[in-house]
Amino acid sequence: MREDVPDLFRFFNEIGIINQLANAILQSRLPKGVLVSHFTILNHLVRVRDGSTPLELALAFQVPKTTMTHSLSGLKERAWVEERPNPSDARSKQIWLTGAGRQFRKEMIQSLGADLAEIERALPGLAVSLIPDLTRVREHLDASRDCG
């Protein structure tokens, strides 16, 4: 029997489950001691903005600044990011990807190739067809978060 819940709730529930399953695949490919959260920070710096401050990153990921600082220290230890002075605010630092960080991200994406190909074979063209609508949902939620 189908539970009587709004379709939009079911939509976000499915996205949440998909995210958990996708993160499990990614985590299985990451080296010991590297977390999905580490990879997502690297990915964010490539996709959104290299040179973000730790506070900007914490806000983007909706985590406390102390949590982000801890995650960034793990990335710095591996030389995947580096801190540089913030030219517009001497009190803060900016986080920049290193060549090693970019290379690690690239290698991780490549390591997912067989998994992604298997999903594409099972669901041909689905991802490409959904990306525009999912982008609209993300942009709406992001704008709503910034307004609220």
PDB file of C-alpha atoms in Angstrom:
ATOM      1  CA  MET A   1       0.000   0.000   0.000  1.00  0.00           C
ATOM      2  CA  ARG A   2       1.399   3.374  -1.043  1.00  0.00           C
ATOM      3  CA  GLU A   3       1.802   5.851   1.769  1.00  0.00           C
ATOM      4  CA  ASP A   4      -0.266   9.001   1.294  1.00  0.00           C
ATOM      5  CA  VAL A   5       2.440  11.663   1.111  1.00  0.00           C
ATOM      6  CA  PRO A   6       2.839  14.625  -1.251  1.00  0.00           C
ATOM      7  CA  ASP A   7       4.535  13.875  -4.568  1.00  0.00           C
ATOM      8  CA  LEU A   8       7.199  16.492  -3.896  1.00  0.00           C
ATOM      9  CA  PHE A   9       8.067  14.764  -0.619  1.00  0.00           C
ATOM     10  CA  ARG A  10       8.413  11.464  -2.485  1.00  0.00           C
ATOM     11  CA  PHE A  11      10.564  13.254  -5.095  1.00  0.00           C
ATOM     12  CA  PHE A  12      12.999  14.554  -2.469  1.00  0.00           C
ATOM     13  CA  ASN A  13      12.937  11.228  -0.649  1.00  0.00           C
ATOM     14  CA  GLU A  14      14.059   9.473  -3.855  1.00  0.00           C
ATOM     15  CA  ILE A  15      16.814  12.061  -4.359  1.00  0.00           C
ATOM     16  CA  GLY A  16      17.994  11.435  -0.780  1.00  0.00           C
ATOM     17  CA  ILE A  17      18.127   7.683  -1.295  1.00  0.00           C
ATOM     18  CA  ILE A  18      19.906   8.116  -4.646  1.00  0.00           C
ATOM     19  CA  ASN A  19      22.427  10.389  -2.910  1.00  0.00           C
ATOM     20  CA  GLN A  20      23.103   7.766  -0.213  1.00  0.00           C
ATOM     21  CA  LEU A  21      23.589   5.020  -2.788  1.00  0.00           C
ATOM     22  CA  ALA A  22      25.809   7.184  -5.007  1.00  0.00           C
ATOM     23  CA  ASN A  23      27.910   8.246  -2.007  1.00  0.00           C
ATOM     24  CA  ALA A  24      28.392   4.577  -1.072  1.00  0.00           C
ATOM     25  CA  ILE A  25      29.770   3.884  -4.554  1.00  0.00           C
ATOM     26  CA  LEU A  26      32.080   6.905  -4.342  1.00  0.00           C
ATOM     27  CA  GLN A  27      33.236   6.035  -0.814  1.00  0.00           C
ATOM     28  CA  SER A  28      34.153   2.527  -1.985  1.00  0.00           C
ATOM     29  CA  ARG A  29      36.536   4.061  -4.560  1.00  0.00           C
ATOM     30  CA  LEU A  30      38.164   6.617  -2.270  1.00  0.00           C
ATOM     31  CA  PRO A  31      41.492   5.833  -0.585  1.00  0.00           C
ATOM     32  CA  LYS A  32      41.439   4.854   3.084  1.00  0.00           C
ATOM     33  CA  GLY A  33      40.960   7.895   5.299  1.00  0.00           C
ATOM     34  CA  VAL A  34      39.443  10.045   2.537  1.00  0.00           C
ATOM     35  CA  LEU A  35      35.771  10.816   2.957  1.00  0.00           C
ATOM     36  CA  VAL A  36      33.078  11.706   0.459  1.00  0.00           C
ATOM     37  CA  SER A  37      32.978  15.126   2.135  1.00  0.00           C
ATOM     38  CA  HIS A  38      36.633  15.658   1.189  1.00  0.00           C
ATOM     39  CA  PHE A  39      35.882  14.845  -2.442  1.00  0.00           C
ATOM     40  CA  THR A  40      32.825  17.105  -2.495  1.00  0.00           C
ATOM     41  CA  ILE A  41      34.911  20.063  -1.307  1.00  0.00           C
ATOM     42  CA  LEU A  42      37.408  19.495  -4.115  1.00  0.00           C
ATOM     43  CA  ASN A  43      34.559  19.136  -6.570  1.00  0.00           C
ATOM     44  CA  HIS A  44      32.937  22.351  -5.293  1.00  0.00           C
ATOM     45  CA  LEU A  45      36.171  24.307  -5.713  1.00  0.00           C
ATOM     46  CA  VAL A  46      36.407  23.154  -9.340  1.00  0.00           C
ATOM     47  CA  ARG A  47      32.726  23.509 -10.171  1.00  0.00           C
ATOM     48  CA  VAL A  48      31.769  26.670  -8.265  1.00  0.00           C
ATOM     49  CA  ARG A  49      34.757  28.745  -7.171  1.00  0.00           C
ATOM     50  CA  ASP A  50      38.368  28.093  -6.369  1.00  0.00           C
ATOM     51  CA  GLY A  51      39.604  30.603  -3.804  1.00  0.00           C
ATOM     52  CA  SER A  52      36.587  30.446  -1.483  1.00  0.00           C
ATOM     53  CA  THR A  53      37.061  31.255   2.177  1.00  0.00           C
ATOM     54  CA  PRO A  54      36.476  28.553   4.788  1.00  0.00           C
ATOM     55  CA  LEU A  55      33.358  30.464   5.921  1.00  0.00           C
ATOM     56  CA  GLU A  56      31.993  30.569   2.355  1.00  0.00           C
ATOM     57  CA  LEU A  57      32.578  26.840   2.059  1.00  0.00           C
ATOM     58  CA  ALA A  58      30.907  26.168   5.408  1.00  0.00           C
ATOM     59  CA  LEU A  59      27.877  28.174   4.311  1.00  0.00           C
ATOM     60  CA  ALA A  60      27.757  26.431   0.922  1.00  0.00           C
ATOM     61  CA  PHE A  61      27.824  22.998   2.583  1.00  0.00           C
ATOM     62  CA  GLN A  62      25.625  24.143   5.476  1.00  0.00           C
ATOM     63  CA  VAL A  63      28.007  22.888   8.139  1.00  0.00           C
ATOM     64  CA  PRO A  64      29.601  24.694  11.091  1.00  0.00           C
ATOM     65  CA  LYS A  65      32.839  26.517  10.277  1.00  0.00           C
ATOM     66  CA  THR A  66      34.686  24.233  12.728  1.00  0.00           C
ATOM     67  CA  THR A  67      33.551  21.182  10.731  1.00  0.00           C
ATOM     68  CA  MET A  68      34.749  22.771   7.496  1.00  0.00           C
ATOM     69  CA  THR A  69      38.057  23.748   9.094  1.00  0.00           C
ATOM     70  CA  HIS A  70      38.562  20.119  10.149  1.00  0.00           C
ATOM     71  CA  SER A  71      37.771  18.836   6.640  1.00  0.00           C
ATOM     72  CA  LEU A  72      40.082  21.400   5.070  1.00  0.00           C
ATOM     73  CA  SER A  73      42.934  20.369   7.370  1.00  0.00           C
ATOM     74  CA  GLY A  74      42.680  16.833   5.973  1.00  0.00           C
ATOM     75  CA  LEU A  75      42.834  18.195   2.433  1.00  0.00           C
ATOM     76  CA  LYS A  76      45.824  20.394   3.311  1.00  0.00           C
ATOM     77  CA  GLU A  77      47.656  17.407   4.848  1.00  0.00           C
ATOM     78  CA  ARG A  78      47.313  15.599   1.521  1.00  0.00           C
ATOM     79  CA  ALA A  79      48.439  18.760  -0.328  1.00  0.00           C
ATOM     80  CA  TRP A  80      45.177  18.852  -2.318  1.00  0.00           C
ATOM     81  CA  VAL A  81      44.407  22.410  -1.231  1.00  0.00           C
ATOM     82  CA  GLU A  82      46.425  25.304   0.074  1.00  0.00           C
ATOM     83  CA  GLU A  83      45.541  28.345   2.134  1.00  0.00           C
ATOM     84  CA  ARG A  84      46.475  31.768   0.858  1.00  0.00           C
ATOM     85  CA  PRO A  85      45.904  35.184   2.400  1.00  0.00           C
ATOM     86  CA  ASN A  86      42.647  36.804   1.360  1.00  0.00           C
ATOM     87  CA  PRO A  87      43.600  40.012  -0.479  1.00  0.00           C
ATOM     88  CA  SER A  88      40.260  41.650   0.376  1.00  0.00           C
ATOM     89  CA  ASP A  89      40.259  40.698   4.081  1.00  0.00           C
ATOM     90  CA  ALA A  90      43.554  40.260   5.936  1.00  0.00           C
ATOM     91  CA  ARG A  91      41.749  38.407   8.748  1.00  0.00           C
ATOM     92  CA  SER A  92      40.720  35.488   6.539  1.00  0.00           C
ATOM     93  CA  LYS A  93      42.266  32.969   4.182  1.00  0.00           C
ATOM     94  CA  GLN A  94      41.213  31.601   0.825  1.00  0.00           C
ATOM     95  CA  ILE A  95      41.289  27.934  -0.135  1.00  0.00           C
ATOM     96  CA  TRP A  96      42.854  27.066  -3.488  1.00  0.00           C
ATOM     97  CA  LEU A  97      43.127  23.725  -5.196  1.00  0.00           C
ATOM     98  CA  THR A  98      46.612  22.477  -5.909  1.00  0.00           C
ATOM     99  CA  GLY A  99      47.603  20.583  -9.038  1.00  0.00           C
ATOM    100  CA  ALA A 100      47.571  17.418  -6.925  1.00  0.00           C
ATOM    101  CA  GLY A 101      44.017  18.177  -5.755  1.00  0.00           C
ATOM    102  CA  ARG A 102      42.798  18.682  -9.318  1.00  0.00           C
ATOM    103  CA  GLN A 103      44.527  15.483 -10.400  1.00  0.00           C
ATOM    104  CA  PHE A 104      43.035  13.488  -7.514  1.00  0.00           C
ATOM    105  CA  ARG A 105      39.526  14.716  -8.395  1.00  0.00           C
ATOM    106  CA  LYS A 106      40.073  13.801 -12.038  1.00  0.00           C
ATOM    107  CA  GLU A 107      41.344  10.327 -11.128  1.00  0.00           C
ATOM    108  CA  MET A 108      38.391   9.728  -8.802  1.00  0.00           C
ATOM    109  CA  ILE A 109      35.907  10.642 -11.515  1.00  0.00           C
ATOM    110  CA  GLN A 110      37.732   8.312 -13.903  1.00  0.00           C
ATOM    111  CA  SER A 111      37.644   5.538 -11.292  1.00  0.00           C
ATOM    112  CA  LEU A 112      33.842   5.747 -11.365  1.00  0.00           C
ATOM    113  CA  GLY A 113      33.792   5.119 -15.115  1.00  0.00           C
ATOM    114  CA  ALA A 114      32.665   1.485 -14.984  1.00  0.00           C
ATOM    115  CA  ASP A 115      29.971   2.251 -12.392  1.00  0.00           C
ATOM    116  CA  LEU A 116      28.662   5.184 -14.417  1.00  0.00           C
ATOM    117  CA  ALA A 117      28.751   3.183 -17.650  1.00  0.00           C
ATOM    118  CA  GLU A 118      26.732   0.393 -16.017  1.00  0.00           C
ATOM    119  CA  ILE A 119      24.081   2.867 -14.876  1.00  0.00           C
ATOM    120  CA  GLU A 120      23.995   4.481 -18.330  1.00  0.00           C
ATOM    121  CA  ARG A 121      23.521   1.062 -19.957  1.00  0.00           C
ATOM    122  CA  ALA A 122      20.617   0.320 -17.635  1.00  0.00           C
ATOM    123  CA  LEU A 123      19.064   3.791 -18.000  1.00  0.00           C
ATOM    124  CA  PRO A 124      20.238   5.193 -21.346  1.00  0.00           C
ATOM    125  CA  GLY A 125      19.959   8.968 -21.673  1.00  0.00           C
ATOM    126  CA  LEU A 126      18.133   9.400 -18.383  1.00  0.00           C
ATOM    127  CA  ALA A 127      20.776  11.548 -16.696  1.00  0.00           C
ATOM    128  CA  VAL A 128      21.079  13.934 -19.633  1.00  0.00           C
ATOM    129  CA  SER A 129      17.313  14.333 -19.839  1.00  0.00           C
ATOM    130  CA  LEU A 130      16.948  15.015 -16.086  1.00  0.00           C
ATOM    131  CA  ILE A 131      19.857  17.432 -15.593  1.00  0.00           C
ATOM    132  CA  PRO A 132      17.994  20.585 -16.733  1.00  0.00           C
ATOM    133  CA  ASP A 133      15.062  19.940 -14.387  1.00  0.00           C
ATOM    134  CA  LEU A 134      17.302  18.954 -11.474  1.00  0.00           C
ATOM    135  CA  THR A 135      19.354  22.105 -12.051  1.00  0.00           C
ATOM    136  CA  ARG A 136      16.158  24.176 -11.855  1.00  0.00           C
ATOM    137  CA  VAL A 137      15.233  22.498  -8.554  1.00  0.00           C
ATOM    138  CA  ARG A 138      18.721  23.099  -7.131  1.00  0.00           C
ATOM    139  CA  GLU A 139      18.759  26.727  -8.248  1.00  0.00           C
ATOM    140  CA  HIS A 140      15.329  27.314  -6.707  1.00  0.00           C
ATOM    141  CA  LEU A 141      16.326  25.736  -3.397  1.00  0.00           C
ATOM    142  CA  ASP A 142      19.625  27.622  -3.375  1.00  0.00           C
ATOM    143  CA  ALA A 143      17.884  30.951  -4.017  1.00  0.00           C
ATOM    144  CA  SER A 144      15.270  30.178  -1.357  1.00  0.00           C
ATOM    145  CA  ARG A 145      18.004  29.378   1.153  1.00  0.00           C
ATOM    146  CA  ASP A 146      19.756  32.670   0.447  1.00  0.00           C
ATOM    147  CA  CYS A 147      16.492  34.608   0.937  1.00  0.00           C
ATOM    148  CA  GLY A 148      15.349  32.837   4.089  1.00  0.00           C
TER     149      GLY A 148
END
